XYZ file of C-alpha atoms in Angstrom:
386
model
C 120.515 93.773 109.392
C 120.595 95.524 105.406
C 118.971 98.670 104.807
C 117.112 96.703 101.692
C 116.302 93.314 103.066
C 115.139 94.995 105.631
C 112.313 97.149 103.573
C 111.922 93.642 101.306
C 111.102 90.760 104.350
C 108.749 93.615 105.961
C 106.818 94.152 102.482
C 106.503 90.155 101.808
C 105.464 89.176 105.843
C 102.544 92.190 105.198
C 101.372 91.595 101.728
C 99.241 88.554 102.632
C 96.816 88.811 100.215
C 98.739 87.679 97.568
C 100.809 83.950 97.403
C 104.396 85.430 99.106
C 107.033 85.072 97.703
C 109.621 82.363 98.835
C 113.210 84.224 98.994
C 114.121 87.741 98.705
C 116.540 87.202 95.333
C 119.921 88.586 96.185
C 121.807 89.097 92.784
C 125.252 88.308 92.300
C 125.923 90.360 89.530
C 126.923 94.206 90.277
C 124.863 96.277 88.055
C 125.776 99.847 87.803
C 124.329 102.674 85.949
C 125.951 104.479 83.181
C 124.670 108.235 82.161
C 124.393 107.974 78.172
C 122.929 110.982 77.187
C 120.734 113.941 79.435
C 119.446 117.081 79.402
C 116.369 115.798 78.474
C 113.373 116.578 79.476
C 110.785 114.471 81.909
C 111.737 111.644 79.398
C 108.369 109.137 78.883
C 108.974 106.046 76.416
C 112.208 105.201 74.441
C 111.916 103.514 70.921
C 114.628 101.535 68.813
C 115.223 102.242 65.906
C 118.297 100.537 65.941
C 120.963 99.828 68.310
C 122.751 103.648 68.601
C 119.400 105.160 67.169
C 115.980 105.447 69.270
C 112.746 107.948 68.744
C 112.262 109.522 73.447
C 109.308 111.367 73.918
C 109.518 114.116 76.103
C 106.693 114.393 78.887
C 108.036 118.751 78.578
C 108.798 118.390 74.899
C 108.954 117.081 72.112
C 109.330 113.746 70.574
C 112.772 113.597 69.231
C 115.446 110.918 67.999
C 118.749 110.725 69.193
C 121.875 109.018 68.672
C 123.550 107.245 71.966
C 127.324 106.940 70.088
C 127.182 110.863 68.103
C 124.842 112.417 71.625
C 123.350 114.553 68.631
C 119.803 114.860 69.230
C 117.039 116.068 66.335
C 113.277 117.111 67.750
C 110.688 115.194 64.302
C 108.582 116.899 62.881
C 104.782 117.221 62.462
C 103.501 116.629 65.824
C 99.721 116.880 66.411
C 98.980 120.314 67.214
C 96.544 119.855 69.359
C 99.371 118.890 71.802
C 98.719 120.279 75.377
C 101.056 122.761 76.886
C 103.928 122.030 79.231
C 103.492 120.587 82.040
C 104.961 124.554 83.752
C 102.348 125.593 81.246
C 99.269 124.638 83.141
C 98.435 124.054 86.781
C 98.839 120.919 88.815
C 99.245 119.469 85.668
C 101.027 116.120 86.859
C 101.054 113.837 83.708
C 100.306 116.401 80.194
C 102.259 116.232 77.736
C 103.302 113.108 75.309
C 103.200 109.622 76.382
C 103.948 106.613 74.867
C 106.077 105.800 71.150
C 105.877 102.389 69.997
C 106.928 101.135 67.150
C 105.212 98.848 64.671
C 105.737 95.194 64.747
C 106.530 95.815 60.814
C 108.443 99.236 61.432
C 111.431 98.614 58.915
C 108.439 98.400 56.108
C 105.638 100.302 57.233
C 107.575 103.015 59.405
C 103.989 103.094 60.836
C 104.944 104.563 64.538
C 101.846 105.327 68.032
C 102.241 106.775 69.616
C 99.501 108.154 73.067
C 99.933 111.706 74.243
C 97.851 114.269 75.990
C 95.598 116.032 74.140
C 93.488 119.150 74.695
C 89.819 121.150 73.372
C 89.373 124.823 73.588
C 87.335 125.681 76.218
C 87.389 122.162 77.300
C 90.295 121.033 78.828
C 92.137 117.844 77.738
C 91.932 114.251 77.859
C 94.131 110.543 75.726
C 95.183 110.141 72.621
C 95.880 108.045 70.816
C 97.774 108.346 66.914
C 99.642 107.067 64.426
C 101.715 108.195 62.371
C 104.219 107.599 59.599
C 107.854 108.259 60.697
C 109.385 110.202 56.866
C 113.302 111.033 57.281
C 112.431 112.924 60.181
C 108.258 114.060 60.140
C 105.193 112.009 60.930
C 102.804 111.981 58.154
C 99.984 110.180 56.907
C 98.776 111.292 60.575
C 95.770 109.207 61.253
C 93.479 108.933 65.468
C 93.059 105.639 66.669
C 91.402 106.656 69.873
C 90.525 109.523 71.527
C 89.471 108.732 75.383
C 86.740 111.655 75.442
C 84.938 113.678 77.742
C 87.844 116.563 77.609
C 88.624 117.303 80.670
C 89.346 120.034 83.669
C 91.414 117.569 85.132
C 95.435 116.867 84.209
C 96.083 113.893 85.655
C 95.735 109.996 85.263
C 95.714 109.861 81.660
C 97.277 105.854 81.892
C 99.013 107.033 78.007
C 101.427 102.925 78.025
C 101.240 100.908 75.210
C 101.953 97.457 73.628
C 101.300 94.958 70.371
C 100.749 91.749 71.644
C 102.086 88.500 69.886
C 98.181 88.395 68.222
C 99.189 91.551 66.845
C 96.970 93.507 68.102
C 97.176 97.361 70.214
C 96.949 96.950 73.951
C 97.146 100.754 75.595
C 96.092 102.207 79.049
C 93.778 104.740 79.567
C 93.470 106.377 83.116
C 89.413 107.597 84.718
C 91.647 111.160 85.413
C 90.378 112.221 88.883
C 92.375 112.649 91.286
C 90.095 112.485 94.678
C 87.695 110.082 95.061
C 85.118 112.218 95.960
C 84.133 113.420 92.690
C 83.493 110.134 90.764
C 79.519 110.505 90.390
C 77.268 107.993 90.704
C 78.721 105.429 88.818
C 82.769 105.877 89.563
C 84.296 106.338 86.160
C 86.455 103.746 85.542
C 83.622 100.655 86.565
C 80.722 102.750 84.019
C 80.885 101.327 80.295
C 79.508 103.447 78.500
C 82.318 105.668 79.757
C 85.997 105.545 77.991
C 88.149 106.795 81.006
C 89.788 104.392 83.383
C 89.621 101.520 81.381
C 92.300 98.648 78.514
C 91.706 98.802 74.345
C 92.448 96.321 72.541
C 92.085 96.823 68.644
C 93.204 96.514 65.918
C 96.215 98.307 64.552
C 94.453 101.005 61.894
C 91.934 101.423 64.899
C 89.328 98.820 64.217
C 87.714 96.452 66.829
C 88.352 93.331 66.416
C 85.835 90.329 66.862
C 86.995 88.829 68.750
C 86.862 91.040 71.553
C 85.168 90.243 74.772
C 81.670 91.864 75.142
C 80.742 93.857 78.310
C 76.875 94.816 76.535
C 75.629 96.596 73.736
C 75.620 100.604 75.441
C 79.897 99.821 76.159
C 82.937 101.726 74.455
C 83.873 99.794 71.563
C 87.572 98.631 72.587
C 87.455 98.398 76.132
C 89.330 95.034 77.092
C 89.234 95.487 80.771
C 88.052 98.303 83.627
C 88.441 99.113 87.013
C 92.119 100.758 86.007
C 93.282 103.867 88.140
C 95.946 105.228 86.764
C 97.781 102.482 84.508
C 101.181 103.716 82.059
C 103.774 100.661 82.153
C 102.279 97.667 79.680
C 103.955 94.722 78.161
C 104.045 91.781 77.279
C 105.867 88.646 77.613
C 108.803 86.913 74.988
C 107.604 83.811 76.087
C 104.221 83.203 77.043
C 102.620 86.065 75.264
C 101.716 86.814 78.113
C 100.919 90.987 78.904
C 101.406 92.395 82.058
C 100.857 95.970 82.616
C 101.802 98.237 86.503
C 98.688 100.334 88.516
C 99.266 103.256 90.327
C 97.633 103.458 93.622
C 96.664 106.428 95.259
C 97.075 106.148 99.428
C 99.363 102.441 98.745
C 97.770 100.059 97.174
C 100.266 99.949 93.925
C 100.236 96.604 92.190
C 101.716 94.882 88.896
C 98.712 93.084 87.053
C 97.742 90.420 84.091
C 95.568 91.909 82.407
C 92.965 89.084 81.275
C 90.078 89.552 78.764
C 86.869 90.761 79.760
C 88.119 91.086 84.082
C 87.178 94.352 86.134
C 90.595 95.675 87.739
C 88.524 96.740 90.491
C 88.536 100.328 91.192
C 87.736 102.027 93.026
C 84.909 99.438 95.082
C 88.132 98.052 95.859
C 92.179 98.841 96.405
C 94.894 96.955 97.883
C 95.269 100.832 99.738
C 93.318 103.321 100.997
C 91.361 106.521 98.785
C 92.809 109.676 99.142
C 88.732 111.528 99.859
C 88.617 110.453 103.470
C 84.847 110.828 103.474
C 84.942 108.316 100.568
C 82.749 105.368 100.612
C 82.439 103.327 97.086
C 79.086 102.133 96.139
C 77.758 98.191 95.979
C 78.041 96.908 92.386
C 75.765 93.733 92.142
C 76.653 90.419 91.188
C 80.389 92.492 89.936
C 83.461 90.118 89.611
C 86.788 91.971 90.704
C 90.241 91.199 89.126
C 93.609 90.265 91.567
C 96.789 91.770 91.701
C 99.011 90.048 90.962
C 101.666 91.841 93.349
C 100.674 94.938 95.953
C 103.285 97.227 97.633
C 102.951 98.697 101.252
C 104.475 101.698 100.093
C 103.898 104.266 98.037
C 106.078 103.642 94.976
C 104.493 104.698 91.273
C 105.766 102.286 88.655
C 105.800 102.726 85.737
C 107.046 101.149 81.997
C 107.657 97.632 82.620
C 109.534 94.934 80.484
C 110.868 91.411 80.942
C 114.681 91.221 80.308
C 115.574 89.161 77.671
C 119.058 90.050 77.143
C 122.769 87.921 78.054
C 123.895 90.766 79.626
C 122.710 89.290 83.491
C 122.129 86.381 82.987
C 120.056 85.086 86.423
C 117.485 88.051 85.133
C 116.411 86.133 81.973
C 112.897 86.729 82.072
C 112.677 88.680 85.421
C 110.263 91.750 84.542
C 111.322 94.859 85.283
C 109.999 97.908 87.182
C 110.999 100.766 87.469
C 108.980 103.264 90.712
C 108.795 107.262 90.023
C 107.493 107.749 93.349
C 110.918 105.919 95.497
C 113.701 105.936 92.368
C 113.685 103.048 92.958
C 114.401 99.256 90.103
C 112.406 96.057 91.297
C 113.084 92.844 89.296
C 110.401 90.141 90.532
C 111.623 86.126 89.146
C 107.943 84.379 88.646
C 107.299 81.094 88.140
C 103.416 79.582 87.221
C 102.443 83.305 86.785
C 102.838 84.093 90.646
C 105.603 86.358 91.600
C 108.402 84.358 93.640
C 110.820 86.169 94.392
C 111.401 89.926 94.111
C 114.346 92.174 94.897
C 115.162 96.633 94.486
C 118.020 97.423 93.022
C 119.909 100.588 93.498
C 117.977 101.449 97.270
C 121.956 103.710 97.559
C 121.038 105.269 94.310
C 117.446 106.884 94.103
C 115.748 108.294 91.296
C 112.664 109.300 89.331
C 112.498 105.885 86.900
C 110.180 106.816 84.343
C 110.299 103.580 81.533
C 112.644 100.515 81.722
C 113.175 99.649 77.885
C 115.497 96.916 75.871
C 117.785 97.068 73.066
C 118.097 95.083 70.143
C 121.086 93.776 70.949
C 119.564 92.910 74.543
C 121.285 95.905 76.276
C 119.399 97.491 78.827
C 118.122 100.945 79.268
C 116.593 103.336 81.984
C 114.779 107.060 81.136
C 114.421 109.422 83.835
C 111.960 111.099 84.723
C 113.463 114.367 85.762
C 113.787 117.852 83.524
C 116.688 117.395 83.532
C 115.950 114.105 81.949
C 119.325 111.075 81.180
C 118.492 107.621 79.482
C 121.055 105.778 81.722
C 122.601 102.818 79.632
C 122.179 100.399 82.741
C 126.075 97.120 82.835
C 126.420 94.069 84.775
C 130.476 95.541 86.898
C 130.506 91.567 87.926
């Protein structure tokens, strides 16, 4: 039996908590990878200024403007000075640097760019920060802080930093809980503590103010919280037709997930998990009255899912409106067919050519691109070699 098909068969037979996919997808198209540009420092996100010109955030570098035709790269000036040091400088850091770069839906008129990154404070450590800036030529100007997810701590893990705009015009942001081991959780776990900014998903207005119709977590809850119980969510995206928001979540020992965002939901971490705990002696507390939301999908092996996308292009007709999810750990790309908010079938792509994959993105004309998470990071074009 083909190895990739066997892995998928095993996966769908052991995922018993969630409705099993009715079939394993086998595409008739022949996707191939083509290197567009390399020499990027762990690229994290990409935003299309036009079909041929993009902004790319480097986790271990800068915010750069890249021309996909001429291959020219230019650093964007004016990035906030509280950006953390390189991950090669911070001992034990696994995720410090620049994360998402996102254009405003009305970018053509207002030139607003939204950025998430690991911000530092002398003597205190770092935290996730989200700012809005005006892109003027090759510089950031008029920078405004929208969210600072303190406290600043010495843990350099699980910042989150994923962002998307919903059909309601609101900005949705993922913030990780920042811990590496569960044994370090306080009595009330961080992701369950409504007074702690970490381990949450936020919904804010583009100017940083809080929408009046956000869910009510109580008077003591931190402003802007939309969902809680988040461990290390990075990727977040909006379905182009339904407007539903989906996000990826990193587990510890297995337990990687794909979730659909619901107002006021509690995704359970660390009280419940589809995987295991790093700390064998950790026993989560019971929270009376808590109602948890199950994932739409979870893997029984480690994938480390990242920046996901609903495909709407024409180059791969069979993939229309399918969810594409890249992975860091196994370095593959997954395609999910969704019906009525349920994943019905799945295909793992490029099983013979694995590479740490950070973000899948689509150009204005529908071309597919993939960012690789490497010191010599690449932008790959995914083409249909039919």
